[in-house]
Coordinates of C-alpha atoms in Angstrom, one line a residue:
X1 CA 177.6 94.9 29.0
X2 CA 175.0 93.1 26.9
X3 CA 176.1 89.8 28.4
X4 CA 175.5 91.1 32.0
X5 CA 172.0 92.3 31.1
X6 CA 171.0 88.9 29.6
X7 CA 172.3 87.0 32.6
X8 CA 170.2 89.4 34.9
X9 CA 167.0 88.7 32.9
X10 CA 167.6 84.9 33.0
X11 CA 168.0 85.1 36.8
X12 CA 164.8 87.2 37.2
X13 CA 162.8 84.8 35.1
X14 CA 163.9 81.8 37.2
X15 CA 163.0 83.5 40.5
X16 CA 159.6 84.8 39.3
X17 CA 157.5 81.6 40.0
X18 CA 158.6 81.6 43.6
X19 CA 157.3 85.2 44.0
X20 CA 153.8 84.5 42.6
X21 CA 153.3 81.2 44.6
X22 CA 153.7 78.7 41.7
X23 CA 155.8 75.6 42.7
X24 CA 158.9 74.9 40.7
X25 CA 159.3 71.3 41.8
X26 CA 157.6 68.7 43.9
X27 CA 158.3 68.7 47.7
X28 CA 159.2 65.6 49.6
X29 CA 156.6 64.1 51.9
X30 CA 156.7 65.2 55.6
X31 CA 158.0 62.8 58.1
X32 CA 155.5 61.9 60.9
X33 CA 155.5 64.5 63.6
X34 CA 157.4 67.0 61.4
X35 CA 156.4 70.7 61.6
X36 CA 154.0 70.1 64.6
X37 CA 153.6 73.0 67.0
X38 CA 155.8 72.5 70.0
X39 CA 154.1 73.0 73.3
X40 CA 155.1 76.1 75.3
X41 CA 155.0 76.3 79.1
X42 CA 152.9 79.4 79.3
X43 CA 151.3 80.5 82.6
X44 CA 147.6 81.3 82.3
X45 CA 145.7 82.9 85.2
X46 CA 142.8 80.7 86.0
X47 CA 139.3 82.2 86.2
X48 CA 137.8 82.0 89.7
X49 CA 134.8 79.6 89.6
X50 CA 131.4 80.9 90.8
X51 CA 131.0 78.8 93.9
X52 CA 127.7 78.0 95.6
X53 CA 128.9 80.0 98.6
X54 CA 129.4 83.1 96.6
X55 CA 125.9 82.6 95.0
X56 CA 124.3 82.2 98.4
X57 CA 126.0 85.4 99.7
X58 CA 124.8 87.3 96.6
X59 CA 121.3 85.9 97.1
X60 CA 121.3 87.0 100.8
X61 CA 122.5 90.5 99.8
X62 CA 119.8 90.6 97.2
X63 CA 117.1 89.8 99.7
X64 CA 118.4 92.4 102.1
X65 CA 118.3 95.2 99.5
X66 CA 114.6 95.8 99.8
X67 CA 115.0 97.3 103.3
X68 CA 116.5 100.8 103.5
X69 CA 116.7 103.6 106.1
X70 CA 115.7 107.1 105.1
X71 CA 118.5 109.5 106.0
X72 CA 118.8 113.3 106.0
X73 CA 118.1 115.3 102.8
X74 CA 116.3 112.4 101.1
X75 CA 119.2 110.0 101.1
X76 CA 118.8 106.3 101.5
X77 CA 121.1 103.7 103.2
X78 CA 121.0 99.9 103.0
X79 CA 120.8 98.4 106.4
X80 CA 123.4 96.0 107.9
X81 CA 122.5 93.1 110.2
X82 CA 122.6 95.5 113.2
X83 CA 122.2 99.2 113.8
X84 CA 122.8 101.4 116.8
X85 CA 120.9 104.6 117.4
X86 CA 120.6 106.8 120.5
X87 CA 117.3 106.6 122.3
X88 CA 115.1 109.6 121.5
X89 CA 115.9 109.6 117.8
X90 CA 113.2 108.9 115.2
X91 CA 113.7 106.5 112.4
X92 CA 112.1 105.9 109.0
X93 CA 112.4 102.6 107.2
X94 CA 111.2 101.7 103.7
X95 CA 110.6 98.3 102.2
X96 CA 110.2 98.0 98.4
X97 CA 107.0 96.4 97.1
X98 CA 103.3 97.0 96.7
X99 CA 102.2 94.4 99.3
X100 CA 104.6 94.4 102.3
X101 CA 104.3 92.9 105.7
X102 CA 106.3 94.1 108.7
X103 CA 107.6 92.5 111.9
X104 CA 108.8 94.6 114.9
X105 CA 108.9 94.3 118.7
X106 CA 105.6 92.9 119.8
X107 CA 104.9 95.2 122.7
X108 CA 104.4 98.1 120.2
X109 CA 101.3 96.2 119.1
X110 CA 100.3 95.2 122.6
X111 CA 100.1 98.8 123.9
X112 CA 99.0 100.2 120.5
X113 CA 101.8 102.7 120.6
X114 CA 100.9 105.8 118.6
X115 CA 104.7 106.5 118.0
X116 CA 104.6 103.7 115.4
X117 CA 103.2 104.5 112.0
X118 CA 103.0 102.1 109.0
X119 CA 101.8 103.1 105.5
X120 CA 101.6 101.1 102.3
X121 CA 102.2 103.3 99.2
X122 CA 102.3 102.3 95.5
X123 CA 105.9 101.2 95.3
X124 CA 107.0 100.8 98.9
X125 CA 105.8 100.5 102.5
X126 CA 106.9 103.0 105.1
X127 CA 107.6 102.4 108.8
X128 CA 108.1 105.5 111.1
X129 CA 109.0 105.2 114.8
X130 CA 109.1 108.5 116.6
X131 CA 110.8 109.4 119.9
X132 CA 112.4 106.0 120.3
X133 CA 113.1 104.5 123.7
X134 CA 115.3 101.7 125.0
X135 CA 112.3 99.4 125.0
X136 CA 112.1 99.7 121.2
X137 CA 115.3 97.7 120.8
X138 CA 114.7 94.6 118.7
X139 CA 114.4 93.1 115.2
X140 CA 112.7 95.1 112.5
X141 CA 112.0 93.1 109.3
X142 CA 109.8 93.1 106.2
X143 CA 108.9 90.9 103.3
X144 CA 106.9 91.0 100.1
X145 CA 103.6 89.0 100.1
X146 CA 102.6 87.1 97.0
X147 CA 98.8 86.7 96.8
X148 CA 96.5 84.6 94.6
X149 CA 92.9 85.4 95.4
X150 CA 92.6 85.2 99.2
X151 CA 95.7 83.1 99.7
X152 CA 99.0 84.8 100.3
X153 CA 102.5 83.6 101.0
X154 CA 105.9 85.1 101.9
X155 CA 108.3 85.8 99.0
X156 CA 111.5 84.5 100.5
X157 CA 113.6 86.2 97.8
X158 CA 112.4 89.6 98.7
X159 CA 113.0 90.2 102.4
X160 CA 114.9 92.5 104.6
X161 CA 115.9 92.5 108.3
X162 CA 117.9 94.5 110.8
X163 CA 118.3 94.5 114.6
X164 CA 118.2 98.0 116.1
X165 CA 119.9 98.9 119.4
X166 CA 118.4 102.1 120.9
X167 CA 121.2 102.9 123.3
X168 CA 120.4 104.5 126.7
X169 CA 123.1 104.7 129.4
X170 CA 120.3 104.8 132.0
X171 CA 118.7 101.6 130.6
X172 CA 121.3 99.1 129.8
X173 CA 118.7 96.3 129.8
X174 CA 115.7 96.3 127.4
X175 CA 112.8 97.2 129.8
X176 CA 110.1 94.6 130.3
X177 CA 106.5 95.1 131.6
X178 CA 107.1 92.8 134.6
X179 CA 109.7 92.5 137.4
X180 CA 109.8 88.7 137.4
X181 CA 109.7 86.1 134.6
X182 CA 109.5 82.3 134.5
X183 CA 111.8 80.5 132.1
X184 CA 111.1 76.8 131.5
X185 CA 114.1 74.5 131.1
X186 CA 113.3 71.6 128.7
X187 CA 116.0 68.9 128.2
X188 CA 115.5 68.6 124.5
X189 CA 115.7 72.3 123.5
X190 CA 117.8 75.4 124.4
X191 CA 116.5 77.7 127.0
X192 CA 116.9 81.5 126.8
X193 CA 117.2 83.9 129.8
X194 CA 116.1 87.1 127.8
X195 CA 118.2 89.8 129.5
X196 CA 118.9 91.7 126.3
X197 CA 120.9 94.9 126.3
X198 CA 120.5 98.2 124.6
X199 CA 124.2 98.7 124.2
X200 CA 125.9 95.9 122.3
X201 CA 129.3 96.6 123.8
X202 CA 128.1 96.3 127.4
X203 CA 129.7 93.6 129.5
X204 CA 127.0 91.2 130.7
X205 CA 127.3 88.4 133.4
X206 CA 124.8 85.9 134.7
X207 CA 124.3 85.4 138.5
X208 CA 122.5 82.9 140.7
X209 CA 120.6 84.4 143.7
X210 CA 121.1 81.4 146.0
X211 CA 123.7 80.3 146.6
X212 CA 125.1 83.7 145.5
X213 CA 127.5 83.0 142.6
X214 CA 128.3 84.0 139.0
X215 CA 127.4 81.4 136.4
X216 CA 130.3 80.8 134.0
X217 CA 129.7 81.6 130.3
X218 CA 131.9 79.0 128.5
X219 CA 130.8 79.8 125.0
X220 CA 129.6 76.2 124.5
X221 CA 127.0 75.1 127.0
X222 CA 126.2 78.6 128.2
X223 CA 126.6 81.4 125.7
X224 CA 125.6 85.1 125.6
X225 CA 124.0 86.8 122.6
X226 CA 123.3 90.6 122.9
X227 CA 120.2 90.1 120.7
X228 CA 118.7 87.2 122.8
X229 CA 120.3 87.0 126.2
X230 CA 121.9 84.0 127.9
X231 CA 121.3 80.6 126.2
X232 CA 121.6 77.3 127.9
X233 CA 122.2 74.9 125.0
X234 CA 121.6 71.7 127.1
X235 CA 119.4 72.5 130.1
X236 CA 119.5 70.2 133.1
X237 CA 117.8 70.2 136.5
X238 CA 121.1 71.6 138.0
X239 CA 120.3 75.0 136.2
X240 CA 116.9 75.5 138.0
X241 CA 116.6 78.4 140.5
X242 CA 116.4 82.2 140.5
X243 CA 118.9 84.1 138.4
X244 CA 119.5 87.7 137.3
X245 CA 121.9 89.5 134.9
X246 CA 124.4 92.3 135.5
X247 CA 125.6 94.8 132.9
X248 CA 128.4 97.3 132.8
X249 CA 129.2 100.0 130.3
X250 CA 131.1 103.1 131.2
X251 CA 129.4 103.6 134.5
X252 CA 127.8 101.9 137.5
X253 CA 126.6 98.3 136.9
X254 CA 122.9 97.7 136.4
X255 CA 120.8 94.7 137.5
X256 CA 118.1 93.1 135.3
X257 CA 114.8 91.7 136.6
X258 CA 114.8 88.2 138.1
X259 CA 114.2 85.0 136.2
X260 CA 112.8 81.8 137.9
X261 CA 114.2 78.8 136.0
X262 CA 111.9 75.8 136.2
X263 CA 112.9 72.4 134.9
X264 CA 110.3 70.3 133.1
X265 CA 110.5 66.8 131.7
X266 CA 107.3 65.8 129.9
X267 CA 107.2 63.8 126.7
X268 CA 106.5 65.9 123.6
X269 CA 103.6 64.9 121.4
X270 CA 99.8 64.9 121.4
X271 CA 98.2 65.5 124.9
X272 CA 98.5 62.7 127.5
X273 CA 94.8 62.7 128.4
X274 CA 92.6 60.9 131.0
X275 CA 88.9 61.1 131.7
X276 CA 86.9 60.4 135.0
X277 CA 83.3 60.6 136.1
X278 CA 81.9 61.6 139.5
X279 CA 78.4 62.3 140.6
X280 CA 76.4 63.6 143.6
X281 CA 72.6 63.3 143.8
X282 CA 71.4 64.2 140.3
X283 CA 74.5 66.1 139.2
X284 CA 77.3 64.5 137.0
X285 CA 80.8 65.8 136.6
X286 CA 83.0 64.5 133.7
X287 CA 86.6 65.7 134.0
X288 CA 89.2 65.6 131.2
X289 CA 92.8 66.0 132.4
X290 CA 96.0 66.6 130.5
X291 CA 99.5 66.4 131.8
X292 CA 102.0 68.5 129.7
X293 CA 104.7 71.1 129.4
X294 CA 104.2 74.3 131.3
X295 CA 104.4 76.6 128.2
X296 CA 102.2 74.4 125.9
X297 CA 98.6 75.4 125.6
X298 CA 95.8 72.8 125.4
X299 CA 92.3 73.3 124.0
X300 CA 89.3 71.0 124.6
X301 CA 86.2 70.0 122.7
X302 CA 83.3 67.8 123.9
X303 CA 80.8 65.4 122.4
X304 CA 78.0 64.2 124.6
X305 CA 74.4 62.8 124.5
X306 CA 71.7 65.5 123.9
X307 CA 74.2 67.8 122.3
X308 CA 72.3 67.9 119.0
X309 CA 69.0 68.6 120.8
X310 CA 70.5 71.5 122.7
X311 CA 70.7 69.9 126.1
X312 CA 72.3 72.6 128.4
X313 CA 75.6 71.7 130.1
X314 CA 78.2 73.7 131.9
X315 CA 81.9 73.5 130.7
X316 CA 84.8 75.0 132.7
X317 CA 88.5 75.0 131.5
X318 CA 91.5 75.8 133.7
X319 CA 95.1 74.9 134.3
X320 CA 97.8 75.2 137.0
X321 CA 101.5 74.3 137.5
X322 CA 102.6 71.6 139.9
X323 CA 106.0 70.6 141.3
X324 CA 106.5 66.8 140.9
X325 CA 108.9 66.8 143.9
X326 CA 112.2 66.2 142.0
X327 CA 112.7 69.6 140.6
X328 CA 110.4 69.0 137.6
X329 CA 107.4 71.3 136.9
X330 CA 104.4 70.1 135.0
X331 CA 101.2 71.8 133.7
X332 CA 97.9 70.3 134.5
X333 CA 95.1 71.4 132.1
X334 CA 91.6 70.3 132.9
X335 CA 88.1 70.6 131.3
X336 CA 85.1 69.7 133.4
X337 CA 81.6 69.1 131.9
X338 CA 78.7 69.4 134.4
X339 CA 75.3 68.0 133.8
X340 CA 72.6 69.1 136.2
X341 CA 69.3 67.1 136.7
X342 CA 70.7 64.0 135.0
X343 CA 68.0 62.3 132.9
X344 CA 67.5 59.5 130.4
X345 CA 68.5 61.8 127.5
X346 CA 71.9 62.3 129.2
X347 CA 72.8 58.6 129.2
X348 CA 75.5 57.6 126.8
X349 CA 79.2 58.2 125.8
X350 CA 81.0 61.4 126.7
X351 CA 84.0 62.2 124.5
X352 CA 86.7 64.7 125.4
X353 CA 89.1 65.8 122.6
X354 CA 92.3 67.5 123.8
X355 CA 94.5 69.3 121.3
X356 CA 98.0 71.0 121.3
X357 CA 100.4 71.9 118.6
X358 CA 101.6 68.3 118.2
X359 CA 98.2 66.8 117.7
X360 CA 95.0 65.7 119.5
X361 CA 93.8 62.9 121.7
X362 CA 90.3 61.7 122.3
X363 CA 89.1 59.8 125.4
X364 CA 85.7 58.4 126.1
X365 CA 83.6 57.3 129.1
X366 CA 80.1 56.0 129.4
X367 CA 77.7 57.4 131.9
X368 CA 74.6 55.5 133.1
X369 CA 71.6 56.3 135.4
X370 CA 72.0 54.8 138.8

């Protein structure tokens, strides 16, 4: 028995250094690569990268968030790109910010419609349109203005926009103040026949009056957009003539007003200007003429002898459209300066300065006493 106890104590004493972490003998050096962690084929779910597309979408949504519609019981709703409401309803829109500018169908300003009310409050701007009609169909947008002193600019990061259809089964086309419109076809830009509808689901077709035929909408050269109308992407002289639109939506078809399509081909740029002088007895006419696009306005300024001394002259400005005989339409803008009782003080250079959106052109002629 005593021998067994002594053997047990000797075995416990030999094992004790291993328990408390003390080495009992030196270990051999490890071979290169020994005890390295072996790779394991573990499937890891990759994180989706934040793409620029996602950032642009988020940015767009952020800009849309400042425009809301006031619903019943004080609730608010963020607006989508389009909204359909029955004509006759009233609508209230709000745009966040303390200096907000609105854009809406221009005719509401033209006729100073009392149904439209806009108020700027401390934290938002309010737009209310009462008793809506089909003619109110269009884009409603707002943006925040950033001002420093008297200079203001649009904050592109804080905007909102929606296109509202005010549906009316009796008025499938958005009403216009006229029964006939001219649309200019320019070879270097798309042309729009603006037969917009009040019901986005309406089926709309385009027709030529003579010869009577439907104009095919192929989705490439000729497309239809309910918010714009028919768009000719690449107008040619073959498109000129008188056209109209036809719409159908759960009832008898309706016809739009007529549109006269005129083809124009005039170089874009500063005015193409000429000057000429004519006289009769003691009266002198100096005429300044510009040939240009039908829908481009031209303004005139004059410099002439005796101007600083207050010499009286008569200036008349006018314009007209002419057909150049090959299906092309051009606008002639003219300014005529008349000097009566021509005297020595009137002798000298007469300068006409014509200006449009692309720039200005100055032409000069000298007038002498006969």
